[in-house]
Amino acid sequence: MLAGIRTFSKSIFAKIIFGVIALSFVIWGLNASMLNLGTSREVAEIGSQRITPVELDRAFQRSVQNMRNMFGPNFNQQQAIQMGLLNNTVQSLVSQKILREDAKNIGIGISDDKVREQIFSSDSFKDPATGQFSRDRFMQALYQAGYTENEFINGVRGDMMSQQVVDSLTSPATVPDIMARQIVAYRNEQRSGSFFALSKDEFANIPVANDATLRAYHEDNAAQFTAPESRDVTLATLSAADLVPTITVTEEEIAQSYAQREPEFQTPEKRTVEQILFAPNEEQTAREAYNRLTEGADFMAVAEDAGMTEAMVKLGEFTANDILPDLSEATFALEEGGISEPVETALGWHIIRVPSVTPGSTQSLDEVRDIIVDGLKQYKAEDAIYDLAATFDEELGAGTPIEDAARDVGARTYKLDGVVRGEGLAGQNVDGAEEINAKIFELENGEESFL
């Protein structure tokens, strides 16, 4: 699998994909919707492992900071992307997630004690004076590297799991001598045997068994002819689903629930966004470009002069939550067709244009009435079932027959004849049949019980 990923990463198709990721990162700080990820907000999925935009963003920022330590403070993100650092970060995260998913699938786990031991043994976190683990040095190192404590601990745990997978593939396999001897003995085992054959003609004249012979055989093999224990049971069941049809709700309750759940029924405003991006040190160039636009210059022509292609300019349609927070306010303050003044972010200077706006909307109460009513009924039913169960228990305690007590609280009753241990509920399809069957055979004759 790893070899396949490496081969893929060298293909032109992979370069295009990584190029799209890099472009989106430059513009938005790696916004998930830029990569057509729908509502998943994920850059990649490997089984149950996910790479989120935030995770990729933080990993890339740490890589950029490492490069700044080497090349000086003027090293920027655009230079990092041109050098392939973002591509390397993506590939590194993908490889990491593949190993962690494999570790999870084969049941590898690392205890908290092992993680703590690994961290405490690192020389990077030891006080030079004492040679012991120093929490101050540990926290300082995490801060400088851009990790939170939980991120680092989870990362160490994941790396240890991944290392076990790698070691299992690269390290020579060793087995205990006793196991090796058993395997050799099994593989080299030889056996000798004998057999005999009987002809059916030898059984042609067997006499018919008499009553005494049959009686003796029956007594010797009584278990074969003994029916299993069975029990006749009256079962009463009460569930929220049974109560829902009996529940009523008022218009006041419906209106109140709609007001509380209104955000569920809202579709946020969306805007088609285009942008021209300039480097952090190109504020003057960005303002000159903005002046050209206010004088009537074509937006795409100005973008091309800034070295941007149409694909880099036309970003797509977004809600306010989809956009880098530093740009959201400026973008959603524009009228349709409007162009923003240069906006500064950590990524540089942005000029935003909004060619079109799709207004937000809220479904009316009439449109979602059925959803509201169903939700209220389910909530009331789940709340009422506890009181009804208590009433049912009280009636049984007072000597009321189970059928009458069940009818009083609206429970269903079943007459189950011939229930056999471990064989369900005499053909009745009831939720929890296995647990109910087990409970039936814990009771004495005439005893009642809740489950």
GROMACS .gro file of C-alpha atoms in nm:
model
  451
    1MET     CA    1   0.000   0.000   0.000
    2LEU     CA    2   0.279   0.242   0.088
    3ALA     CA    3   0.457   0.164  -0.236
    4GLY     CA    4   0.138   0.236  -0.427
    5ILE     CA    5   0.101   0.571  -0.257
    6ARG     CA    6   0.460   0.664  -0.335
    7THR     CA    7   0.407   0.570  -0.701
    8PHE     CA    8   0.085   0.768  -0.714
    9SER     CA    9   0.245   1.072  -0.553
   10LYS     CA   10   0.497   1.088  -0.839
   11SER     CA   11   0.230   1.082  -1.111
   12ILE     CA   12   0.107   1.394  -1.292
   13PHE     CA   13  -0.242   1.330  -1.152
   14ALA     CA   14  -0.110   1.342  -0.798
   15LYS     CA   15   0.081   1.662  -0.874
   16ILE     CA   16  -0.245   1.822  -0.993
   17ILE     CA   17  -0.425   1.714  -0.674
   18PHE     CA   18  -0.148   1.842  -0.449
   19GLY     CA   19  -0.142   2.161  -0.654
   20VAL     CA   20  -0.511   2.217  -0.583
   21ILE     CA   21  -0.449   2.157  -0.213
   22ALA     CA   22  -0.159   2.401  -0.216
   23LEU     CA   23  -0.363   2.667  -0.395
   24SER     CA   24  -0.650   2.633  -0.150
   25PHE     CA   25  -0.410   2.654   0.141
   26VAL     CA   26  -0.258   2.977   0.012
   27ILE     CA   27  -0.601   3.132  -0.023
   28TRP     CA   28  -0.791   3.003   0.274
   29GLY     CA   29  -0.560   2.842   0.526
   30LEU     CA   30  -0.671   2.509   0.375
   31ASN     CA   31  -1.047   2.540   0.384
   32ALA     CA   32  -1.210   2.199   0.339
   33SER     CA   33  -1.487   2.314   0.107
   34MET     CA   34  -1.223   2.445  -0.133
   35LEU     CA   35  -1.131   2.082  -0.199
   36ASN     CA   36  -1.488   1.981  -0.281
   37LEU     CA   37  -1.510   1.778   0.038
   38GLY     CA   38  -1.880   1.849   0.087
   39THR     CA   39  -1.980   1.852   0.450
   40SER     CA   40  -1.698   1.623   0.561
   41ARG     CA   41  -1.453   1.908   0.610
   42GLU     CA   42  -1.170   1.662   0.557
   43VAL     CA   43  -0.867   1.667   0.330
   44ALA     CA   44  -0.839   1.288   0.324
   45GLU     CA   45  -0.984   0.974   0.481
   46ILE     CA   46  -0.791   0.651   0.533
   47GLY     CA   47  -1.033   0.404   0.690
   48SER     CA   48  -1.136   0.559   1.021
   49GLN     CA   49  -0.836   0.796   1.015
   50ARG     CA   50  -0.902   1.150   0.893
   51ILE     CA   51  -0.683   1.443   0.798
   52THR     CA   52  -0.868   1.765   0.872
   53PRO     CA   53  -0.781   2.105   0.727
   54VAL     CA   54  -0.687   2.223   1.076
   55GLU     CA   55  -0.451   1.929   1.125
   56LEU     CA   56  -0.286   1.987   0.787
   57ASP     CA   57  -0.266   2.360   0.855
   58ARG     CA   58  -0.090   2.309   1.190
   59ALA     CA   59   0.148   2.048   1.047
   60PHE     CA   60   0.237   2.277   0.757
   61GLN     CA   61   0.290   2.575   0.988
   62ARG     CA   62   0.529   2.368   1.200
   63SER     CA   63   0.721   2.270   0.886
   64VAL     CA   64   0.740   2.633   0.774
   65GLN     CA   65   0.868   2.737   1.117
   66ASN     CA   66   1.139   2.471   1.099
   67MET     CA   67   1.247   2.611   0.762
   68ARG     CA   68   1.252   2.964   0.906
   69ASN     CA   69   1.489   2.840   1.173
   70MET     CA   70   1.719   2.728   0.890
   71PHE     CA   71   1.676   3.005   0.633
   72GLY     CA   72   1.583   3.303   0.849
   73PRO     CA   73   1.262   3.490   0.937
   74ASN     CA   74   1.195   3.607   0.578
   75PHE     CA   75   1.115   3.254   0.462
   76ASN     CA   76   0.739   3.258   0.384
   77GLN     CA   77   0.461   3.014   0.304
   78GLN     CA   78   0.466   3.078  -0.070
   79GLN     CA   79   0.834   2.984  -0.082
   80ALA     CA   80   0.755   2.672   0.122
   81ILE     CA   81   0.486   2.566  -0.124
   82GLN     CA   82   0.713   2.632  -0.422
   83MET     CA   83   0.975   2.408  -0.259
   84GLY     CA   84   0.718   2.128  -0.228
   85LEU     CA   85   0.690   2.151   0.150
   86LEU     CA   86   0.309   2.136   0.146
   87ASN     CA   87   0.314   1.830  -0.081
   88ASN     CA   88   0.559   1.663   0.155
   89THR     CA   89   0.341   1.750   0.455
   90VAL     CA   90   0.032   1.598   0.292
   91GLN     CA   91   0.219   1.282   0.193
   92SER     CA   92   0.371   1.253   0.540
   93LEU     CA   93   0.029   1.279   0.706
   94VAL     CA   94  -0.122   1.026   0.465
   95SER     CA   95   0.158   0.776   0.532
   96GLN     CA   96   0.122   0.836   0.906
   97LYS     CA   97  -0.254   0.775   0.896
   98ILE     CA   98  -0.212   0.456   0.691
   99LEU     CA   99   0.022   0.312   0.952
  100ARG     CA  100  -0.205   0.415   1.238
  101GLU     CA  101  -0.511   0.264   1.066
  102ASP     CA  102  -0.320  -0.059   1.011
  103ALA     CA  103  -0.215  -0.060   1.377
  104LYS     CA  104  -0.576  -0.011   1.483
  105ASN     CA  105  -0.704  -0.287   1.254
  106ILE     CA  106  -0.462  -0.546   1.393
  107GLY     CA  107  -0.537  -0.448   1.752
  108ILE     CA  108  -0.218  -0.266   1.848
  109GLY     CA  109  -0.262  -0.040   2.150
  110ILE     CA  110  -0.023   0.165   2.363
  111SER     CA  111  -0.094   0.217   2.734
  112ASP     CA  112  -0.069   0.555   2.905
  113ASP     CA  113   0.223   0.424   3.110
  114LYS     CA  114   0.419   0.336   2.794
  115VAL     CA  115   0.353   0.679   2.643
  116ARG     CA  116   0.462   0.848   2.967
  117GLU     CA  117   0.777   0.634   2.978
  118GLN     CA  118   0.861   0.728   2.619
  119ILE     CA  119   0.821   1.101   2.686
  120PHE     CA  120   1.008   1.093   3.018
  121SER     CA  121   1.302   0.911   2.857
  122SER     CA  122   1.357   1.179   2.592
  123ASP     CA  123   1.675   1.379   2.651
  124SER     CA  124   1.505   1.684   2.499
  125PHE     CA  125   1.283   1.715   2.806
  126LYS     CA  126   1.544   1.648   3.075
  127ASP     CA  127   1.695   1.909   3.303
  128PRO     CA  128   2.072   1.915   3.227
  129ALA     CA  129   2.148   1.973   3.592
  130THR     CA  130   1.956   1.674   3.728
  131GLY     CA  131   1.918   1.448   3.426
  132GLN     CA  132   1.551   1.410   3.519
  133PHE     CA  133   1.237   1.492   3.324
  134SER     CA  134   1.151   1.862   3.348
  135ARG     CA  135   0.792   1.963   3.286
  136ASP     CA  136   0.901   2.322   3.228
  137ARG     CA  137   1.136   2.215   2.947
  138PHE     CA  138   0.865   1.985   2.813
  139MET     CA  139   0.603   2.263   2.792
  140GLN     CA  140   0.857   2.510   2.648
  141ALA     CA  141   0.952   2.262   2.375
  142LEU     CA  142   0.587   2.203   2.287
  143TYR     CA  143   0.522   2.576   2.268
  144GLN     CA  144   0.817   2.633   2.039
  145ALA     CA  145   0.710   2.343   1.815
  146GLY     CA  146   0.348   2.458   1.799
  147TYR     CA  147   0.190   2.159   1.979
  148THR     CA  148  -0.068   2.146   2.254
  149GLU     CA  149   0.003   1.890   2.526
  150ASN     CA  150  -0.281   1.661   2.414
  151GLU     CA  151  -0.172   1.685   2.050
  152PHE     CA  152   0.181   1.582   2.140
  153ILE     CA  153   0.077   1.295   2.367
  154ASN     CA  154  -0.164   1.160   2.105
  155GLY     CA  155   0.107   1.200   1.843
  156VAL     CA  156   0.357   1.002   2.051
  157ARG     CA  157   0.100   0.728   2.105
  158GLY     CA  158   0.024   0.714   1.732
  159ASP     CA  159   0.392   0.709   1.640
  160MET     CA  160   0.456   0.422   1.882
  161MET     CA  161   0.169   0.225   1.729
  162SER     CA  162   0.298   0.297   1.379
  163GLN     CA  163   0.650   0.193   1.478
  164GLN     CA  164   0.522  -0.144   1.591
  165VAL     CA  165   0.367  -0.195   1.247
  166VAL     CA  166   0.692  -0.094   1.075
  167ASP     CA  167   0.900  -0.314   1.306
  168SER     CA  168   0.677  -0.611   1.232
  169LEU     CA  169   0.751  -0.566   0.861
  170THR     CA  170   1.121  -0.487   0.878
  171SER     CA  171   1.253  -0.667   1.186
  172PRO     CA  172   1.353  -1.035   1.167
  173ALA     CA  173   1.085  -1.256   1.320
  174THR     CA  174   1.182  -1.450   1.632
  175VAL     CA  175   0.986  -1.721   1.810
  176PRO     CA  176   1.052  -1.904   2.139
  177ASP     CA  177   1.240  -2.234   2.111
  178ILE     CA  178   0.947  -2.430   2.249
  179MET     CA  179   0.720  -2.291   1.979
  180ALA     CA  180   0.976  -2.361   1.708
  181ARG     CA  181   1.009  -2.722   1.827
  182GLN     CA  182   0.632  -2.768   1.825
  183ILE     CA  183   0.603  -2.628   1.473
  184VAL     CA  184   0.883  -2.851   1.343
  185ALA     CA  185   0.732  -3.155   1.515
  186TYR     CA  186   0.389  -3.081   1.368
  187ARG     CA  187   0.517  -3.025   1.015
  188ASN     CA  188   0.731  -3.340   1.021
  189GLU     CA  189   0.483  -3.560   1.203
  190GLN     CA  190   0.425  -3.905   1.053
  191ARG     CA  191   0.152  -4.151   1.145
  192SER     CA  192   0.072  -4.511   1.068
  193GLY     CA  193  -0.276  -4.658   1.080
  194SER     CA  194  -0.499  -4.942   0.974
  195PHE     CA  195  -0.854  -4.974   0.850
  196PHE     CA  196  -1.111  -5.238   0.767
  197ALA     CA  197  -1.404  -5.249   0.528
  198LEU     CA  198  -1.751  -5.396   0.581
  199SER     CA  199  -1.974  -5.517   0.305
  200LYS     CA  200  -2.345  -5.435   0.319
  201ASP     CA  201  -2.417  -5.803   0.264
  202GLU     CA  202  -2.294  -5.871   0.616
  203PHE     CA  203  -2.593  -5.675   0.755
  204ALA     CA  204  -2.862  -5.839   0.546
  205ASN     CA  205  -2.986  -6.084   0.812
  206ILE     CA  206  -2.993  -5.869   1.129
  207PRO     CA  207  -3.293  -5.980   1.340
  208VAL     CA  208  -3.569  -5.733   1.437
  209ALA     CA  209  -3.514  -5.595   1.789
  210ASN     CA  210  -3.761  -5.716   2.051
  211ASP     CA  211  -3.929  -5.500   2.316
  212ALA     CA  212  -3.666  -5.573   2.578
  213THR     CA  213  -3.387  -5.465   2.344
  214LEU     CA  214  -3.569  -5.146   2.250
  215ARG     CA  215  -3.648  -5.067   2.615
  216ALA     CA  216  -3.285  -5.114   2.712
  217TYR     CA  217  -3.165  -4.891   2.429
  218HIS     CA  218  -3.417  -4.623   2.526
  219GLU     CA  219  -3.302  -4.630   2.887
  220ASP     CA  220  -2.934  -4.615   2.789
  221ASN     CA  221  -2.995  -4.319   2.555
  222ALA     CA  222  -3.272  -4.137   2.740
  223ALA     CA  223  -3.125  -3.792   2.663
  224GLN     CA  224  -3.187  -3.842   2.292
  225PHE     CA  225  -3.557  -3.892   2.355
  226THR     CA  226  -3.609  -3.623   2.622
  227ALA     CA  227  -3.777  -3.296   2.518
  228PRO     CA  228  -3.607  -2.982   2.657
  229GLU     CA  229  -3.766  -2.791   2.941
  230SER     CA  230  -4.023  -2.541   2.818
  231ARG     CA  231  -4.216  -2.268   2.994
  232ASP     CA  232  -4.545  -2.090   2.931
  233VAL     CA  233  -4.505  -1.717   2.984
  234THR     CA  234  -4.713  -1.401   2.981
  235LEU     CA  235  -4.497  -1.115   2.854
  236ALA     CA  236  -4.589  -0.747   2.872
  237THR     CA  237  -4.382  -0.491   2.679
  238LEU     CA  238  -4.393  -0.115   2.698
  239SER     CA  239  -4.193   0.108   2.461
  240ALA     CA  240  -4.188   0.471   2.359
  241ALA     CA  241  -4.283   0.369   2.005
  242ASP     CA  242  -4.606   0.215   2.141
  243LEU     CA  243  -4.690   0.537   2.325
  244VAL     CA  244  -4.624   0.782   2.040
  245PRO     CA  245  -4.969   0.736   1.873
  246THR     CA  246  -5.137   0.821   2.204
  247ILE     CA  247  -4.942   1.144   2.260
  248THR     CA  248  -5.090   1.486   2.178
  249VAL     CA  249  -4.909   1.819   2.149
  250THR     CA  250  -5.043   2.173   2.164
  251GLU     CA  251  -4.989   2.456   1.917
  252GLU     CA  252  -4.802   2.643   2.188
  253GLU     CA  253  -4.560   2.351   2.231
  254ILE     CA  254  -4.512   2.328   1.855
  255ALA     CA  255  -4.434   2.699   1.826
  256GLN     CA  256  -4.193   2.688   2.120
  257SER     CA  257  -4.009   2.384   1.981
  258TYR     CA  258  -3.983   2.547   1.638
  259ALA     CA  259  -3.828   2.859   1.794
  260GLN     CA  260  -3.574   2.645   1.980
  261ARG     CA  261  -3.486   2.436   1.674
  262GLU     CA  262  -3.502   2.713   1.414
  263PRO     CA  263  -3.126   2.698   1.338
  264GLU     CA  264  -3.179   2.340   1.215
  265PHE     CA  265  -3.409   2.469   0.944
  266GLN     CA  266  -3.193   2.755   0.822
  267THR     CA  267  -2.989   2.756   0.503
  268PRO     CA  268  -2.708   3.015   0.534
  269GLU     CA  269  -2.638   3.279   0.274
  270LYS     CA  270  -2.381   3.177   0.015
  271ARG     CA  271  -2.155   3.393  -0.196
  272THR     CA  272  -1.954   3.324  -0.506
  273VAL     CA  273  -1.603   3.446  -0.426
  274GLU     CA  274  -1.312   3.553  -0.642
  275GLN     CA  275  -0.983   3.691  -0.519
  276ILE     CA  276  -0.646   3.830  -0.617
  277LEU     CA  277  -0.370   3.737  -0.371
  278PHE     CA  278  -0.049   3.931  -0.312
  279ALA     CA  279   0.249   3.840  -0.094
  280PRO     CA  280   0.272   3.980   0.261
  281ASN     CA  281   0.533   4.237   0.149
  282GLU     CA  282   0.326   4.356  -0.152
  283GLU     CA  283   0.078   4.590   0.018
  284GLN     CA  284   0.160   4.877  -0.219
  285THR     CA  285   0.117   4.652  -0.523
  286ALA     CA  286  -0.219   4.534  -0.387
  287ARG     CA  287  -0.340   4.892  -0.336
  288GLU     CA  288  -0.232   4.990  -0.686
  289ALA     CA  289  -0.425   4.693  -0.822
  290TYR     CA  290  -0.731   4.798  -0.621
  291ASN     CA  291  -0.709   5.150  -0.764
  292ARG     CA  292  -0.704   5.006  -1.116
  293LEU     CA  293  -1.017   4.807  -1.036
  294THR     CA  294  -1.201   5.111  -0.901
  295GLU     CA  295  -1.113   5.290  -1.225
  296GLY     CA  296  -1.285   5.016  -1.426
  297ALA     CA  297  -1.005   4.768  -1.503
  298ASP     CA  298  -1.111   4.409  -1.568
  299PHE     CA  299  -1.077   4.195  -1.254
  300MET     CA  300  -0.933   3.896  -1.441
  301ALA     CA  301  -0.685   4.115  -1.628
  302VAL     CA  302  -0.555   4.261  -1.301
  303ALA     CA  303  -0.533   3.910  -1.156
  304GLU     CA  304  -0.332   3.787  -1.454
  305ASP     CA  305  -0.093   4.080  -1.412
  306ALA     CA  306  -0.045   3.956  -1.054
  307GLY     CA  307   0.051   3.612  -1.186
  308MET     CA  308  -0.276   3.436  -1.108
  309THR     CA  309  -0.469   3.197  -1.332
  310GLU     CA  310  -0.846   3.177  -1.365
  311ALA     CA  311  -0.851   2.862  -1.150
  312MET     CA  312  -0.664   3.048  -0.875
  313VAL     CA  313  -0.901   3.344  -0.889
  314LYS     CA  314  -1.242   3.174  -0.903
  315LEU     CA  315  -1.278   3.005  -0.569
  316GLY     CA  316  -1.642   2.892  -0.575
  317GLU     CA  317  -1.942   2.943  -0.347
  318PHE     CA  318  -1.912   2.966   0.031
  319THR     CA  319  -2.097   3.044   0.352
  320ALA     CA  320  -1.951   3.278   0.613
  321ASN     CA  321  -1.820   2.980   0.813
  322ASP     CA  322  -1.636   2.839   0.512
  323ILE     CA  323  -1.396   3.129   0.476
  324LEU     CA  324  -1.085   3.221   0.670
  325PRO     CA  325  -1.215   3.435   0.960
  326ASP     CA  326  -0.991   3.728   0.862
  327LEU     CA  327  -1.166   3.742   0.523
  328SER     CA  328  -1.521   3.651   0.622
  329GLU     CA  329  -1.621   3.996   0.747
  330ALA     CA  330  -1.492   4.177   0.438
  331THR     CA  331  -1.645   3.921   0.200
  332PHE     CA  332  -1.991   3.928   0.354
  333ALA     CA  333  -1.995   4.307   0.388
  334LEU     CA  334  -1.982   4.348   0.008
  335GLU     CA  335  -2.283   4.404  -0.213
  336GLU     CA  336  -2.333   4.168  -0.504
  337GLY     CA  337  -2.066   4.254  -0.762
  338GLY     CA  338  -1.865   4.449  -0.504
  339ILE     CA  339  -1.486   4.455  -0.470
  340SER     CA  340  -1.309   4.487  -0.135
  341GLU     CA  341  -1.010   4.700  -0.052
  342PRO     CA  342  -0.695   4.494   0.014
  343VAL     CA  343  -0.742   4.282   0.326
  344GLU     CA  344  -0.439   4.162   0.520
  345THR     CA  345  -0.409   3.809   0.661
  346ALA     CA  346  -0.115   3.594   0.760
  347LEU     CA  347  -0.113   3.467   0.402
  348GLY     CA  348  -0.076   3.808   0.239
  349TRP     CA  349  -0.300   4.078   0.088
  350HIS     CA  350  -0.636   3.978  -0.062
  351ILE     CA  351  -0.868   4.168  -0.296
  352ILE     CA  352  -1.209   4.001  -0.288
  353ARG     CA  353  -1.489   4.020  -0.544
  354VAL     CA  354  -1.841   3.878  -0.495
  355PRO     CA  355  -1.998   3.819  -0.839
  356SER     CA  356  -2.320   3.669  -0.701
  357VAL     CA  357  -2.509   3.617  -0.374
  358THR     CA  358  -2.750   3.336  -0.288
  359PRO     CA  359  -2.965   3.463   0.001
  360GLY     CA  360  -3.011   3.248   0.308
  361SER     CA  361  -3.351   3.103   0.390
  362THR     CA  362  -3.545   2.954   0.678
  363GLN     CA  363  -3.808   2.685   0.638
  364SER     CA  364  -4.142   2.798   0.777
  365LEU     CA  365  -4.321   2.625   1.060
  366ASP     CA  366  -4.575   2.485   0.815
  367GLU     CA  367  -4.295   2.327   0.611
  368VAL     CA  368  -4.142   2.148   0.909
  369ARG     CA  369  -4.453   2.096   1.122
  370ASP     CA  370  -4.443   1.715   1.086
  371ILE     CA  371  -4.079   1.706   1.196
  372ILE     CA  372  -4.156   1.923   1.499
  373VAL     CA  373  -4.464   1.722   1.598
  374ASP     CA  374  -4.286   1.387   1.561
  375GLY     CA  375  -3.997   1.511   1.772
  376LEU     CA  376  -4.226   1.638   2.047
  377LYS     CA  377  -4.426   1.315   2.056
  378GLN     CA  378  -4.111   1.105   2.078
  379TYR     CA  379  -3.975   1.324   2.360
  380LYS     CA  380  -4.303   1.306   2.554
  381ALA     CA  381  -4.329   0.931   2.503
  382GLU     CA  382  -3.978   0.872   2.633
  383ASP     CA  383  -4.055   1.092   2.933
  384ALA     CA  384  -4.390   0.923   3.006
  385ILE     CA  385  -4.267   0.566   2.987
  386TYR     CA  386  -4.087   0.591   3.321
  387ASP     CA  387  -4.405   0.697   3.503
  388LEU     CA  388  -4.606   0.422   3.334
  389ALA     CA  389  -4.347   0.161   3.426
  390ALA     CA  390  -4.371   0.271   3.790
  391THR     CA  391  -4.752   0.250   3.777
  392PHE     CA  392  -4.732  -0.096   3.621
  393ASP     CA  393  -4.498  -0.213   3.898
  394GLU     CA  394  -4.730  -0.077   4.166
  395GLU     CA  395  -5.030  -0.259   4.021
  396LEU     CA  396  -4.843  -0.587   4.006
  397GLY     CA  397  -4.736  -0.535   4.366
  398ALA     CA  398  -5.100  -0.483   4.461
  399GLY     CA  399  -5.192  -0.818   4.309
  400THR     CA  400  -5.339  -0.700   3.978
  401PRO     CA  401  -5.308  -0.970   3.710
  402ILE     CA  402  -5.035  -0.889   3.461
  403GLU     CA  403  -5.282  -0.870   3.170
  404ASP     CA  404  -5.497  -0.611   3.351
  405ALA     CA  405  -5.197  -0.407   3.467
  406ALA     CA  406  -5.060  -0.406   3.112
  407ARG     CA  407  -5.393  -0.290   2.970
  408ASP     CA  408  -5.413  -0.006   3.224
  409VAL     CA  409  -5.080   0.142   3.109
  410GLY     CA  410  -5.115   0.063   2.738
  411ALA     CA  411  -4.857  -0.215   2.727
  412ARG     CA  412  -4.866  -0.501   2.477
  413THR     CA  413  -4.911  -0.855   2.609
  414TYR     CA  414  -4.798  -1.184   2.457
  415LYS     CA  415  -4.899  -1.539   2.557
  416LEU     CA  416  -4.587  -1.743   2.495
  417ASP     CA  417  -4.638  -2.120   2.515
  418GLY     CA  418  -4.350  -2.363   2.505
  419VAL     CA  419  -4.058  -2.122   2.540
  420VAL     CA  420  -3.732  -2.319   2.527
  421ARG     CA  421  -3.404  -2.202   2.677
  422GLY     CA  422  -3.190  -2.025   2.419
  423GLU     CA  423  -3.453  -2.051   2.144
  424GLY     CA  424  -3.619  -1.710   2.142
  425LEU     CA  425  -3.979  -1.642   2.238
  426ALA     CA  426  -4.183  -1.918   2.078
  427GLY     CA  427  -4.175  -1.755   1.737
  428GLN     CA  428  -4.274  -1.405   1.854
  429ASN     CA  429  -4.065  -1.121   1.710
  430VAL     CA  430  -3.996  -0.904   2.013
  431ASP     CA  431  -3.706  -0.665   2.065
  432GLY     CA  432  -3.457  -0.803   2.317
  433ALA     CA  433  -3.580  -1.162   2.272
  434GLU     CA  434  -3.244  -1.312   2.371
  435GLU     CA  435  -3.225  -1.120   2.699
  436ILE     CA  436  -3.593  -1.191   2.776
  437ASN     CA  437  -3.543  -1.563   2.715
  438ALA     CA  438  -3.250  -1.572   2.955
  439LYS     CA  439  -3.455  -1.388   3.220
  440ILE     CA  440  -3.747  -1.631   3.184
  441PHE     CA  441  -3.526  -1.922   3.285
  442GLU     CA  442  -3.396  -1.736   3.590
  443LEU     CA  443  -3.749  -1.717   3.740
  444GLU     CA  444  -3.934  -1.967   3.954
  445ASN     CA  445  -4.284  -2.086   3.866
  446GLY     CA  446  -4.534  -1.800   3.912
  447GLU     CA  447  -4.263  -1.537   3.969
  448GLU     CA  448  -4.274  -1.199   3.794
  449SER     CA  449  -3.984  -0.976   3.700
  450PHE     CA  450  -3.893  -0.656   3.519
  451LEU     CA  451  -3.630  -0.641   3.248
   0.00000   0.00000   0.00000
